[in-house]
Short mmCIF file of C-alpha atoms and ligand atoms in Angstrom, two decimals:
data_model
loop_
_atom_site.label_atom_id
_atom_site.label_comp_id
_atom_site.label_asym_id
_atom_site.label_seq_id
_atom_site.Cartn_x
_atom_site.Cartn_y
_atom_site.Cartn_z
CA UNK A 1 23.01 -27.21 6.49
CA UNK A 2 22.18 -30.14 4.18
CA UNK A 3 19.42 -32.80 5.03
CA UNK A 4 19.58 -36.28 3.92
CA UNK A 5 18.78 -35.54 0.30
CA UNK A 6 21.54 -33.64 0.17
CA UNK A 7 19.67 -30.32 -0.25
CA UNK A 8 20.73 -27.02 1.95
CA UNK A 9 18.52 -25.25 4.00
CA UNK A 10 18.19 -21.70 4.78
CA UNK A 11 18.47 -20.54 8.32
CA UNK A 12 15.34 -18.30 8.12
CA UNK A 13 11.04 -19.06 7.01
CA UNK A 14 8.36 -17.30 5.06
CA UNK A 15 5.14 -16.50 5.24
CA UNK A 16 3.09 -16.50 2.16
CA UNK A 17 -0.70 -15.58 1.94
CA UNK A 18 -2.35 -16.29 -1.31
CA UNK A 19 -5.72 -14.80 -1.55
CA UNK A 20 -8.01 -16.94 -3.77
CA UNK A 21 -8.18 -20.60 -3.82
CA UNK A 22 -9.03 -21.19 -7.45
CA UNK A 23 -6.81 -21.81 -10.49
CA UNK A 24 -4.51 -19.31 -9.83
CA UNK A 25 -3.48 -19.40 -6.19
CA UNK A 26 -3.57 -23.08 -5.90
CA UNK A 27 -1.36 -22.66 -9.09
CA UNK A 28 1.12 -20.61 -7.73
CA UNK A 29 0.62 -22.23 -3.73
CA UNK A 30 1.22 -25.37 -5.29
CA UNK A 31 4.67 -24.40 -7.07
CA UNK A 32 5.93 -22.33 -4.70
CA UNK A 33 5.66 -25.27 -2.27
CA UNK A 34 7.45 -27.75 -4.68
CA UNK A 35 10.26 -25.31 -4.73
CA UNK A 36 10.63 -24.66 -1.31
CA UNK A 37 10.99 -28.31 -0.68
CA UNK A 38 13.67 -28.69 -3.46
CA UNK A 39 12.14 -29.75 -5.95
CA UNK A 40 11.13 -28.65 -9.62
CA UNK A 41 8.21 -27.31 -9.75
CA UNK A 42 5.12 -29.24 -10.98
CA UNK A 43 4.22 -27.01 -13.91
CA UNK A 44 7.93 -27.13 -15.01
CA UNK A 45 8.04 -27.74 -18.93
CA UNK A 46 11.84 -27.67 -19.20
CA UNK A 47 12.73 -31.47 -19.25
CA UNK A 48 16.65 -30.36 -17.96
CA UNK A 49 15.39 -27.97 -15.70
CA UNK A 50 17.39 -28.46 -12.34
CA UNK A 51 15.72 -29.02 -8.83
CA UNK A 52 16.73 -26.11 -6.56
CA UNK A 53 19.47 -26.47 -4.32
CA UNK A 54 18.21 -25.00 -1.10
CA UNK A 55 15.04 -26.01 0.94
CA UNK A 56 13.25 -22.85 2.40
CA UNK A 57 11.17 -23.60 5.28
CA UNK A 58 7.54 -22.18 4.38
CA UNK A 59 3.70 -21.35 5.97
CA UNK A 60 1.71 -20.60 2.97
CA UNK A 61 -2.00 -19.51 4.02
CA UNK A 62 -4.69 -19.98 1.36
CA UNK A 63 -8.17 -17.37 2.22
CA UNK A 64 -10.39 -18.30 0.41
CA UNK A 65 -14.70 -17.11 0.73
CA UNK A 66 -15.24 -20.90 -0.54
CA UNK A 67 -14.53 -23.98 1.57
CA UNK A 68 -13.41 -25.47 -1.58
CA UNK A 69 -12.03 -25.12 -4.61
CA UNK A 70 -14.80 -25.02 -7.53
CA UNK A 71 -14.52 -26.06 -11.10
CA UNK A 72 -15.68 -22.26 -12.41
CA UNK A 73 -15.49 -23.54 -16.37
CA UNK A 74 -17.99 -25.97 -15.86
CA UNK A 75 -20.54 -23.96 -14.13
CA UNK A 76 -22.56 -23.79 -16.68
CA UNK A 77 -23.27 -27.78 -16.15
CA UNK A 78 -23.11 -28.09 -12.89
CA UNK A 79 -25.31 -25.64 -11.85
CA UNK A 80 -28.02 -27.48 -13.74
CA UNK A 81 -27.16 -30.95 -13.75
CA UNK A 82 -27.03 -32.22 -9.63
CA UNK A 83 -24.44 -35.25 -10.19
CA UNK A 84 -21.91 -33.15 -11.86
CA UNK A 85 -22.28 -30.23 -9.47
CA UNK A 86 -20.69 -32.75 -6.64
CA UNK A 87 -17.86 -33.62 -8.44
CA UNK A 88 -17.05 -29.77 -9.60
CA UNK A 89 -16.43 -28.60 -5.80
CA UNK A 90 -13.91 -30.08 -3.46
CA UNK A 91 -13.68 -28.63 -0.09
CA UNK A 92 -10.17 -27.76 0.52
CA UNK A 93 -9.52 -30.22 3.56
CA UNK A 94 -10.34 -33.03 1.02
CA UNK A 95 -7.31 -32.18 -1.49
CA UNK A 96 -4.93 -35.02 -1.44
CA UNK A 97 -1.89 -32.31 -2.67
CA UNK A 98 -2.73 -30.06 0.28
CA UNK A 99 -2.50 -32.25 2.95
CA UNK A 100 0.74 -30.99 3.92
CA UNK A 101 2.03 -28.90 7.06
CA UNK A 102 3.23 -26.42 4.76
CA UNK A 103 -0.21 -25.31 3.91
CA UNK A 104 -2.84 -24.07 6.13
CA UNK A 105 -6.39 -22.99 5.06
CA UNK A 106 -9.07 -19.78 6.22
CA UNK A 107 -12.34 -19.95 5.25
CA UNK A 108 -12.72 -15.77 4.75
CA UNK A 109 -12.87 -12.70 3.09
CA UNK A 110 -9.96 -10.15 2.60
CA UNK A 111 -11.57 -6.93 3.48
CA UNK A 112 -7.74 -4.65 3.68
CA UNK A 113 -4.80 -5.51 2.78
CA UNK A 114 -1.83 -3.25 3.90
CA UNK A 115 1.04 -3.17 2.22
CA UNK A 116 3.44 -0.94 4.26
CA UNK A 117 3.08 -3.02 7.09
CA UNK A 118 2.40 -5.93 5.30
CA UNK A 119 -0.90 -7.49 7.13
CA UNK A 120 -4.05 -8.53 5.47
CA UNK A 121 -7.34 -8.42 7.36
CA UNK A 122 -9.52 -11.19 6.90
CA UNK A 123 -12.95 -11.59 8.35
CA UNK A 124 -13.24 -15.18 9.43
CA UNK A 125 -16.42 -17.10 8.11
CA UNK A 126 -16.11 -19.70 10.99
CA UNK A 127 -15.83 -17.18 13.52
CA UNK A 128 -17.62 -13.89 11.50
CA UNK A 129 -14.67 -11.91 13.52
CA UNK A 130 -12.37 -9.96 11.93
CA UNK A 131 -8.57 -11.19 12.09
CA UNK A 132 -5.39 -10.05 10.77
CA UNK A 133 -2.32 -12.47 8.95
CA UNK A 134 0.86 -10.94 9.17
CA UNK A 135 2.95 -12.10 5.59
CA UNK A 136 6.21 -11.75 3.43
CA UNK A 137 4.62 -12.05 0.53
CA UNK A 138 1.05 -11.43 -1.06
CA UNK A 139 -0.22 -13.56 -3.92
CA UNK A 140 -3.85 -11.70 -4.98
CA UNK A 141 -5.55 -14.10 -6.72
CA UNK A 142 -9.22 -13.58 -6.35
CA UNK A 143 -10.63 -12.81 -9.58
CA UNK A 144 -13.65 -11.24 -10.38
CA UNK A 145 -17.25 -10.99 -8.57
CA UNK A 146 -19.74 -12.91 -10.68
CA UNK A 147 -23.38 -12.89 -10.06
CA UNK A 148 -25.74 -15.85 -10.29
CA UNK A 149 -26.21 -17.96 -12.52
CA UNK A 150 -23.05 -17.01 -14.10
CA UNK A 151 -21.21 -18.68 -11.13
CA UNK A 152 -22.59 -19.66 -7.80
CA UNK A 153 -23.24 -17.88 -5.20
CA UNK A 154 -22.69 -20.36 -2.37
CA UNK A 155 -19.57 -20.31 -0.15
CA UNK A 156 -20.00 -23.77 1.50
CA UNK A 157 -19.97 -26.84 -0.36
CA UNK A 158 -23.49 -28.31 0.85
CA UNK A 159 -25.20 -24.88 0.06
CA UNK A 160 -23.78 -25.56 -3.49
CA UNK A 161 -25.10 -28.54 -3.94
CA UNK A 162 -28.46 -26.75 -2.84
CA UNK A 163 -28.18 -24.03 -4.92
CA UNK A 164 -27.57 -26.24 -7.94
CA UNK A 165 -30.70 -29.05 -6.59
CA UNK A 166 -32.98 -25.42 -6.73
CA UNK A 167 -31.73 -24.22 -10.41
CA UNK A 168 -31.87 -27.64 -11.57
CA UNK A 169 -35.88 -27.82 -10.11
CA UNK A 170 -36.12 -24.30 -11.98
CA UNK A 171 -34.92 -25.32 -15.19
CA UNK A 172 -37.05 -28.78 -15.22
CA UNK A 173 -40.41 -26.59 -14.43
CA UNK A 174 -39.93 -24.41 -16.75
CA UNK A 175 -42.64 -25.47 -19.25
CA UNK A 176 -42.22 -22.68 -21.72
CA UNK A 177 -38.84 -22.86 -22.17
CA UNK A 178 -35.99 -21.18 -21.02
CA UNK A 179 -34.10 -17.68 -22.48
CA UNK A 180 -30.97 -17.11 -21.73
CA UNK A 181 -30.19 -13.35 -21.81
CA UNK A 182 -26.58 -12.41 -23.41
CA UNK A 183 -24.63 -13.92 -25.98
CA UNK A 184 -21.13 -13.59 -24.52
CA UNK A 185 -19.13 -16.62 -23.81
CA UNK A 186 -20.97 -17.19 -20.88
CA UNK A 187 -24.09 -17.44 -22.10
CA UNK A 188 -23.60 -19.02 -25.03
CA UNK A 189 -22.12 -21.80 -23.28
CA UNK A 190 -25.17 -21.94 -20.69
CA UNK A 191 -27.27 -21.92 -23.71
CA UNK A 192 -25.73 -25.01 -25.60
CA UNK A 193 -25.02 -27.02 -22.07
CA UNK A 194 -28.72 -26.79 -21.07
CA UNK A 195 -29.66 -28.04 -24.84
CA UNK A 196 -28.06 -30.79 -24.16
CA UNK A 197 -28.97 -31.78 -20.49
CA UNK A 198 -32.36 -30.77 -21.50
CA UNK A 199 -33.16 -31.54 -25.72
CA UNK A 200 -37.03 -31.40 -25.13
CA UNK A 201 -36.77 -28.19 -23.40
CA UNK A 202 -37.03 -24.99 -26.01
CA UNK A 203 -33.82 -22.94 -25.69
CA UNK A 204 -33.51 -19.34 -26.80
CA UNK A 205 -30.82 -16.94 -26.71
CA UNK A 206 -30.90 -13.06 -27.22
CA UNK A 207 -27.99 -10.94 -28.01
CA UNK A 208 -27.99 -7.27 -28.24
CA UNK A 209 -25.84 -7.05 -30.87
CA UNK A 210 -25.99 -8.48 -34.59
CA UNK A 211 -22.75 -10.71 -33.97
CA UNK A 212 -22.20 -13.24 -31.00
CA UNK A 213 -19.47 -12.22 -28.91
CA UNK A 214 -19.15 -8.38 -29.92
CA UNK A 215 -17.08 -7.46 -26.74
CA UNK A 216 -14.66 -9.83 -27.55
CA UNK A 217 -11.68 -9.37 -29.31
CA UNK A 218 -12.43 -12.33 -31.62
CA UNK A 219 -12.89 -12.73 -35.55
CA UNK A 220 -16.28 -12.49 -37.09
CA UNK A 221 -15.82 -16.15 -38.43
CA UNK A 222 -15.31 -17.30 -34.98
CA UNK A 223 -18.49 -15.88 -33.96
CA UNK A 224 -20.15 -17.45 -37.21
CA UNK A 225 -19.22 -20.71 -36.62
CA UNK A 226 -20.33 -20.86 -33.22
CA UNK A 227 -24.04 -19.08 -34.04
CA UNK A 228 -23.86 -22.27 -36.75
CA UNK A 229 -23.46 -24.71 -34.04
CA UNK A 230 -25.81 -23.27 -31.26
CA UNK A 231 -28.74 -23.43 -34.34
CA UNK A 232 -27.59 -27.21 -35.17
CA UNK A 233 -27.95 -28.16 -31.74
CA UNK A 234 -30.99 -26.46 -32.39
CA UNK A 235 -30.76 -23.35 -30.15
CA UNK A 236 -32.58 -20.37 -31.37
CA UNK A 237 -30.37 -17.35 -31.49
CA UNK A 238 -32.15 -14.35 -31.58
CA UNK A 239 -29.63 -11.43 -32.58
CA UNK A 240 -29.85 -7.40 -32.75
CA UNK A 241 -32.70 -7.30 -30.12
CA UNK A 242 -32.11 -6.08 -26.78
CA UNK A 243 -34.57 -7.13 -24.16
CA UNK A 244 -36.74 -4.18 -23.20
CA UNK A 245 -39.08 -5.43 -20.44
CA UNK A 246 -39.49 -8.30 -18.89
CA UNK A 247 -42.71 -8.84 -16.80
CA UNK A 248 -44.49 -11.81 -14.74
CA UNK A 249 -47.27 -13.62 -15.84
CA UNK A 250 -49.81 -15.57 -13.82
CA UNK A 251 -50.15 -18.26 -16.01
CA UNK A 252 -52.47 -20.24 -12.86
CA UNK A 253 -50.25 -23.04 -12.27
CA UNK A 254 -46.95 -21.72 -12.29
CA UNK A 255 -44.79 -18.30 -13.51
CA UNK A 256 -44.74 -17.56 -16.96
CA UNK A 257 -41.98 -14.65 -18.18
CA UNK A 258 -43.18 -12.10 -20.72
CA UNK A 259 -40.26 -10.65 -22.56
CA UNK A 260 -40.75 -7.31 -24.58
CA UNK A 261 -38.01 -7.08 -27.59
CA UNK A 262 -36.41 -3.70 -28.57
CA UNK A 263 -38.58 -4.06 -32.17
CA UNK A 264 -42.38 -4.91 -30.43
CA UNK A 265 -41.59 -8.50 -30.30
CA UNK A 266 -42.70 -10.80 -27.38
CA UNK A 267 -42.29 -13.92 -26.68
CA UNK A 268 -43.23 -15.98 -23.28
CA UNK A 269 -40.97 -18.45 -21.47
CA UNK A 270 -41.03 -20.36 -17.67
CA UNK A 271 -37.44 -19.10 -16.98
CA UNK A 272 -35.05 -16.23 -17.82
CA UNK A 273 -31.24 -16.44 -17.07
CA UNK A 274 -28.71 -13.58 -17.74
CA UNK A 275 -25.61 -13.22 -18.54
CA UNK A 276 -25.30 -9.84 -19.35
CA UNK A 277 -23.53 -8.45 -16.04
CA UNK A 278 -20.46 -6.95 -15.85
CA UNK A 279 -18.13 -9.14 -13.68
CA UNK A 280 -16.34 -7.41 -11.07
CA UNK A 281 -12.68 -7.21 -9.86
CA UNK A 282 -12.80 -8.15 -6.21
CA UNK A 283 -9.42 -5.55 -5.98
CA UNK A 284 -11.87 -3.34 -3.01
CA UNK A 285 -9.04 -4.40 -0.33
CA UNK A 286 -6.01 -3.01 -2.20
CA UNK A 287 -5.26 1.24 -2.10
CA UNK A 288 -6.60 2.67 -5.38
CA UNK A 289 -2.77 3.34 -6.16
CA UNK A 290 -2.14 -0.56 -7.05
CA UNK A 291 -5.29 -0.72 -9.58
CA UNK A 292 -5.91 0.47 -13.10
CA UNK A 293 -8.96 2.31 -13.82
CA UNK A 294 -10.96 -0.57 -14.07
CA UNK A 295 -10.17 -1.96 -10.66
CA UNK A 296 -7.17 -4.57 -12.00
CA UNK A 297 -4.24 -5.15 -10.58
CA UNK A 298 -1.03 -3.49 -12.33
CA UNK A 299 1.76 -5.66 -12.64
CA UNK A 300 4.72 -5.85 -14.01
CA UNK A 301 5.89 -8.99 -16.87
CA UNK A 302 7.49 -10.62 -13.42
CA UNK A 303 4.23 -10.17 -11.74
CA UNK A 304 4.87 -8.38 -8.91
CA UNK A 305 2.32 -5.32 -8.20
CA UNK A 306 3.52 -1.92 -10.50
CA UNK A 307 1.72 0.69 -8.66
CA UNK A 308 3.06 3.46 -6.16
CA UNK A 309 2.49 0.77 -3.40
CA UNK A 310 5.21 -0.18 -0.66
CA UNK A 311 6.96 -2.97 -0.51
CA UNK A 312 5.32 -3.67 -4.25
CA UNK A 313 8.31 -5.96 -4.83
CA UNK A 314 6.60 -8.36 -1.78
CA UNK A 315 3.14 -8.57 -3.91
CA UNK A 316 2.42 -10.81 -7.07
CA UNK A 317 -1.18 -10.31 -8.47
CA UNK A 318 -2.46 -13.38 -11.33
CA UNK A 319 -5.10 -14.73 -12.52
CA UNK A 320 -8.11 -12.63 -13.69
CA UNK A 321 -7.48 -9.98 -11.24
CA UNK A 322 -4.45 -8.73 -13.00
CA UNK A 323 -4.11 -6.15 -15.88
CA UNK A 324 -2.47 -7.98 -18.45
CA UNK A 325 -3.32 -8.80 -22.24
CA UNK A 326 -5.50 -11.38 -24.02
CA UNK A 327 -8.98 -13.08 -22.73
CA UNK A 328 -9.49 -13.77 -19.11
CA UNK A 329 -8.68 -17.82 -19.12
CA UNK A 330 -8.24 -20.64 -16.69
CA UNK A 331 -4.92 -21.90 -18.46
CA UNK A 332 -3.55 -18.19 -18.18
CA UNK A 333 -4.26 -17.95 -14.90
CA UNK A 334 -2.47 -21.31 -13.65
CA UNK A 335 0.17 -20.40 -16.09
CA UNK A 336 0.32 -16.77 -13.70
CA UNK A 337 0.79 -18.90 -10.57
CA UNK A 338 3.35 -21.32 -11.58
CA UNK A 339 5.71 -17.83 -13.09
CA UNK A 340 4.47 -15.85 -9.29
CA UNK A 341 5.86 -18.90 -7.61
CA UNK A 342 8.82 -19.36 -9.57
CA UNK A 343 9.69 -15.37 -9.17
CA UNK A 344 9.00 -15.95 -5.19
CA UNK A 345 11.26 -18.23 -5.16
CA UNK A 346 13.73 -16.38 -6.69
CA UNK A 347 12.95 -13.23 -4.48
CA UNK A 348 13.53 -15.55 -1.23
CA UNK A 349 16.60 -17.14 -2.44
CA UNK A 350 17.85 -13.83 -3.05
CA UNK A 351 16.95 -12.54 0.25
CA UNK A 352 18.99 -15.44 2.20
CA UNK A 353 22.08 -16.06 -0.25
CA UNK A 354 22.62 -13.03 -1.58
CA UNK A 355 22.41 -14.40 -5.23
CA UNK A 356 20.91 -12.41 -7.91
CA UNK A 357 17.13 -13.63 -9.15
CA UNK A 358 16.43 -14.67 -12.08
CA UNK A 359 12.90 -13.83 -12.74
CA UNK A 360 10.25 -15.43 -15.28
CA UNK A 361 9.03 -12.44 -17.15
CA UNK A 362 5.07 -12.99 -18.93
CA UNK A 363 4.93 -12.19 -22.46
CA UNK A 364 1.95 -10.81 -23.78
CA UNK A 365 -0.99 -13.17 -24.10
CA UNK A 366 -2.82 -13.37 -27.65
CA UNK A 367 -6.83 -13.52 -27.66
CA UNK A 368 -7.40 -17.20 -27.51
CA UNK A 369 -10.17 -18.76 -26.77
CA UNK A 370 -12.01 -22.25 -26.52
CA UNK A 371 -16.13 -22.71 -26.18
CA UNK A 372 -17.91 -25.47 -25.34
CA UNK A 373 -20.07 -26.03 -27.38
CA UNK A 374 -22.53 -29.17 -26.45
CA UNK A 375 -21.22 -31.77 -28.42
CA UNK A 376 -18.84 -29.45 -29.91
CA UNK A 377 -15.90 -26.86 -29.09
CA UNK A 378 -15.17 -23.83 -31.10
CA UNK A 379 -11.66 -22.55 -30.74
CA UNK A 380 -9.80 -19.59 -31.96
CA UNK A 381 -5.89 -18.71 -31.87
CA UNK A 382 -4.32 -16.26 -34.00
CA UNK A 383 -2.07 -19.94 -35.02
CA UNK A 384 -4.74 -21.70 -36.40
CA UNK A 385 -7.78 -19.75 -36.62
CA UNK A 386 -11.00 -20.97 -36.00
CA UNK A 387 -11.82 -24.72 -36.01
CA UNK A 388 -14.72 -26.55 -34.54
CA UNK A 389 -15.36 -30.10 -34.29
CA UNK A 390 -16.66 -32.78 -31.62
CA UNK A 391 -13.11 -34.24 -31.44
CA UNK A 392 -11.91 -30.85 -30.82
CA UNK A 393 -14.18 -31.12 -27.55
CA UNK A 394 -12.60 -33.87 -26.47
CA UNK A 395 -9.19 -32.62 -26.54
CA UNK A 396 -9.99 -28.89 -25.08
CA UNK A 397 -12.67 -30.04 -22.40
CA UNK A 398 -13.10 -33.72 -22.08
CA UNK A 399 -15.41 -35.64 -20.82
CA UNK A 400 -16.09 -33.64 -18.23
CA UNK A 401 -15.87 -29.86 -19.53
CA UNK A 402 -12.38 -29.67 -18.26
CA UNK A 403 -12.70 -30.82 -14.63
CA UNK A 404 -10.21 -33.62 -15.10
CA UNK A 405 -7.99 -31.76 -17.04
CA UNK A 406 -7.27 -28.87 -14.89
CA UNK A 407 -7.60 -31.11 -11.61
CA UNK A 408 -4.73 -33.21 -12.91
CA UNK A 409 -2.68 -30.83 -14.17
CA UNK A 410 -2.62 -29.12 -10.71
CA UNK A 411 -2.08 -32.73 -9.34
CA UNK A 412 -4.74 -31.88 -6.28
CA UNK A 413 -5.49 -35.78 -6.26
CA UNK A 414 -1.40 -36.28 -5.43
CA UNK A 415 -0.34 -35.95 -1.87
CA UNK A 416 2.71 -34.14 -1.07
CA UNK A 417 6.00 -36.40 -0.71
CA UNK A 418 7.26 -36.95 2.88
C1 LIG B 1 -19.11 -19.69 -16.76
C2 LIG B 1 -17.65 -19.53 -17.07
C3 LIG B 1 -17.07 -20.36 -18.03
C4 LIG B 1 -15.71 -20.24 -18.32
N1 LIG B 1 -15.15 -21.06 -19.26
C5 LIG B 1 -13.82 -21.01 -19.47
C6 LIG B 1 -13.20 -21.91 -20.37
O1 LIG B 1 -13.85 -22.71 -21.01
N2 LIG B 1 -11.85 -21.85 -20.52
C7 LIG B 1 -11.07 -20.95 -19.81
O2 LIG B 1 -9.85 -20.96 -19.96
N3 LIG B 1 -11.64 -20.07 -18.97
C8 LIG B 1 -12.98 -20.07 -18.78
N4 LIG B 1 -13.56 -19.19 -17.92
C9 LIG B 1 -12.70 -18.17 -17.25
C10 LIG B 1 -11.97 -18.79 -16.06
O3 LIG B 1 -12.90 -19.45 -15.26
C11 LIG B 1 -11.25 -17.71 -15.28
O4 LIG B 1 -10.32 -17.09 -16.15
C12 LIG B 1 -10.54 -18.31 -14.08
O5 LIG B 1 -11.49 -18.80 -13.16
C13 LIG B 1 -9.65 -17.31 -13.37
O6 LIG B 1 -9.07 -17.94 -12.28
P1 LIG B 1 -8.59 -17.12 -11.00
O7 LIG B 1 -7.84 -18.12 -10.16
O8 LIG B 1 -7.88 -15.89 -11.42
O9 LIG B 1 -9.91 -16.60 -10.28
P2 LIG B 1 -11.29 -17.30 -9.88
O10 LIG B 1 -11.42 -18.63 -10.52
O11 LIG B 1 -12.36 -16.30 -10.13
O12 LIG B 1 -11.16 -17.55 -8.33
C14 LIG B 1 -11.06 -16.53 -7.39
C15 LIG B 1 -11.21 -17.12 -5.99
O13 LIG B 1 -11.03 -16.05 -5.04
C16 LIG B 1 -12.04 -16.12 -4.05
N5 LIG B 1 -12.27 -14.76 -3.53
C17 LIG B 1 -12.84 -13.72 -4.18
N6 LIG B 1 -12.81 -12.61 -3.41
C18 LIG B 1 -12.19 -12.96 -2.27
C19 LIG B 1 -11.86 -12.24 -1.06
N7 LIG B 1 -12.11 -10.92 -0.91
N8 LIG B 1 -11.26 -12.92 -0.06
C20 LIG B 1 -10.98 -14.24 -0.19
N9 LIG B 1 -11.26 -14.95 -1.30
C21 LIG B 1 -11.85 -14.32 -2.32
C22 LIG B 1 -13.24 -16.74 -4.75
O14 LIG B 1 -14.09 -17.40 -3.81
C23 LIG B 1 -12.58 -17.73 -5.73
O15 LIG B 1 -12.43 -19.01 -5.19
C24 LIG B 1 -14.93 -19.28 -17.62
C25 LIG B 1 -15.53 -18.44 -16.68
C26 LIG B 1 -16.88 -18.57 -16.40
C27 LIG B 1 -17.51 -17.66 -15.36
#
């Protein structure tokens, strides 16, 4: 029947469980709840797209291990600078665009999720007992396992804030400098960020490889120009040596590192960070018939799960969790949740009127990426190539290596409309 704006609603309600509170599934919770309410959805980019006409009543639970959701890009700062660390994690009950009854909020960790009978198992961090959430349909968007100090390894917001006090304390002692192991995105990024928190402090990073970036499908000029920048914000890169022993030295006062290069070399330092792990789907509570051989979700261009699972039409998997082309980014993954939300919507509509959906089908992502750089960002499309430039940081990360940027293009600071 119509309400006062005029919109129909359908007669019956979903439940919607998005696992992972990060880009992704507040991406796609987010949309999905625009929609529902009849209107376009937030990410929308068609200026004559058309608000939908029906209102579908909605419950959509967010599990998340966090209490909050955390800036990941910028963990590189805010793991060693205290001030920006607090502004990077916002517990979820302090979201302005989730204060809404259509959202509701677990503090947990999927353990199973079955799809036949569609019920996920959660075990409850409040209550450390094991619960079960009944749903329609299953958004999987928990990304990968990353170990310290590639991301924190804190769950509650105040242990953060800890953890980062403790690194930060770690980084400031660390009178012979610091190494930072790997020479990946990651750690070339942790490598330029301390640099400039810290310019007295000596910064070195090691690579394995002769070339920055080897496991990346990126152009050699891309990995030039950012080996150029790292050495004028006067990082030293040490390339083609692959760190062989690392051993403890009592200096007396306080713990010295001796590193052992694949050549003889060795050179001392106060701290040694890696950032040479593997990171790790967190896929463990889906059947082995919905993953790839690497523990990614399948998933077809509309997103929904393309494994020998039942009921696969029911389950959308985005973010980094899902097998699909190009280099694991933020923007992709937001871009996953607003197309999983759309194609939802489609699937509920379709389930109460009887009309056929219309789904949002991904094309294939190109390797893209952007790096911050310090004062600079590198960038690489197939477009334009590789450019570089401070101005370039500006527009790619801010000032506030993309915090703002990706907080207001989710619009978490706008409460819902009554
Ligand atoms: C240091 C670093 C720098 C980066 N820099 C950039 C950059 O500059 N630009 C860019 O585009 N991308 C960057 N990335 C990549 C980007 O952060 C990821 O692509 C993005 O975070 C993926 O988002 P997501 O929503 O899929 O997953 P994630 O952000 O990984 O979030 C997954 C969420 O799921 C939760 N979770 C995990 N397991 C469970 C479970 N079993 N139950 C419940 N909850 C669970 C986690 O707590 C987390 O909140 C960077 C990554 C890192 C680590």
């Amino acid at each position: 029947m119509p309400s006062n704006d005029g919109v129909l609603a359908v007669a019956r309600s979903f439940r919607v469980l998005v696992i992972g509170g990060s880009y992704g599934g507040l991406a796609a919770a987010l949309n999905l709840s625009d929609l529902a309410r009849g209107r376009v959805c937030r990410f929308e980019s068609n200026p004559d797209a058309k608000p939908p006409q029906y209102r579908i009543p909605l419950q959509i639970t967010v599990v998340d291990e966090r209490d909050g959701y955390f800036h990941l890009i910028g963990a590189p700062k805010s793991l060693a600078c205290e001030k920006y660390a607090s502004d990077t994690w916002t517990r979820f009950k302090d979201i302005p665009a989730l204060r809404s009854p259509d959202f509701n909020f677990i503090q947990g960790s999927v353990s199973k999720v079955d799809c036949g009978s569609k019920i996920a198992h959660i075990l409850d961090t409040e209550t450390q007992e094991n619960r079960t959430e009944k749903y329609d349909y299953l958004i999987a968007g928990s990304g990968l396992r990353r170990v310290f100090p590639v991301a924190p390894q804190s769950f509650r917001r105040a242990d953060f804030l800890e953890e980062a006090k403790k690194h930060v304390e770690n980084v400031r002692n660390a009178t012979e400098g610091i190494v930072v192991v790997g020479g990946g995105a990651v750690g070339i990024e942790m490598a330029a960020e301390l640099k400039i928190l810290y310019p007295e402090q000596k910064i070195t990073l090691i690579h394995s490889r002769s070339r920055l970036l080897s496991s990346e499908d990126l152009p050699d000029d891309f990995a030039e120009r950012a080996l150029e920048i790292l050495r004028e914000e006067n990082v030293e890169v040490i390339l083609g040596q692959r760190v062989v022993d690392t051993t403890a030295v009592d200096s007396g006062k306080e713990r010295i590192w001796r590193l052992t290069l694949a050549d003889g070399q060795q050179l001392t330092t106060g701290l040694v960070l890696s950032a040479i792990s593997r990171s790790v789907p967190t896929s463990t509570y889906l059947s082995p018939e919905a993953l790839n051989e690497e523990g990614l979700i399948k998933i077809r261009p509309s997103l929904q799960f393309s494994g020998d699972v039942p009921n696969a039409e029911h389950h959308f998997a985005i973010g980094d969790l899902a097998a699909w082309s190009g280099i694991k980014r933020c923007g992709g993954a937001m871009h996953m949740g607003q197309y999983a939300a759309q194609n939802i919507h489609q699937h509920m509509l379709a389930e109460c009127t009887g009309e056929k959906p219309e789904f949002k089908n991904l094309n294939a992502f190109p390797a893209m990426i952007g790096l911050a750089l310090g004062k600079k960002c590198a960038v690489y499309s197939p477009d334009e190539g590789t450019r570089a430039s401070e101005d370039l940081m500006d527009v790619m990360f801010g000032k506030d290596m993309g915090s703002s940027i990706c907080w207001n293009y989710m619009r978490l600071g706008h409460p819902p409309p009554a």
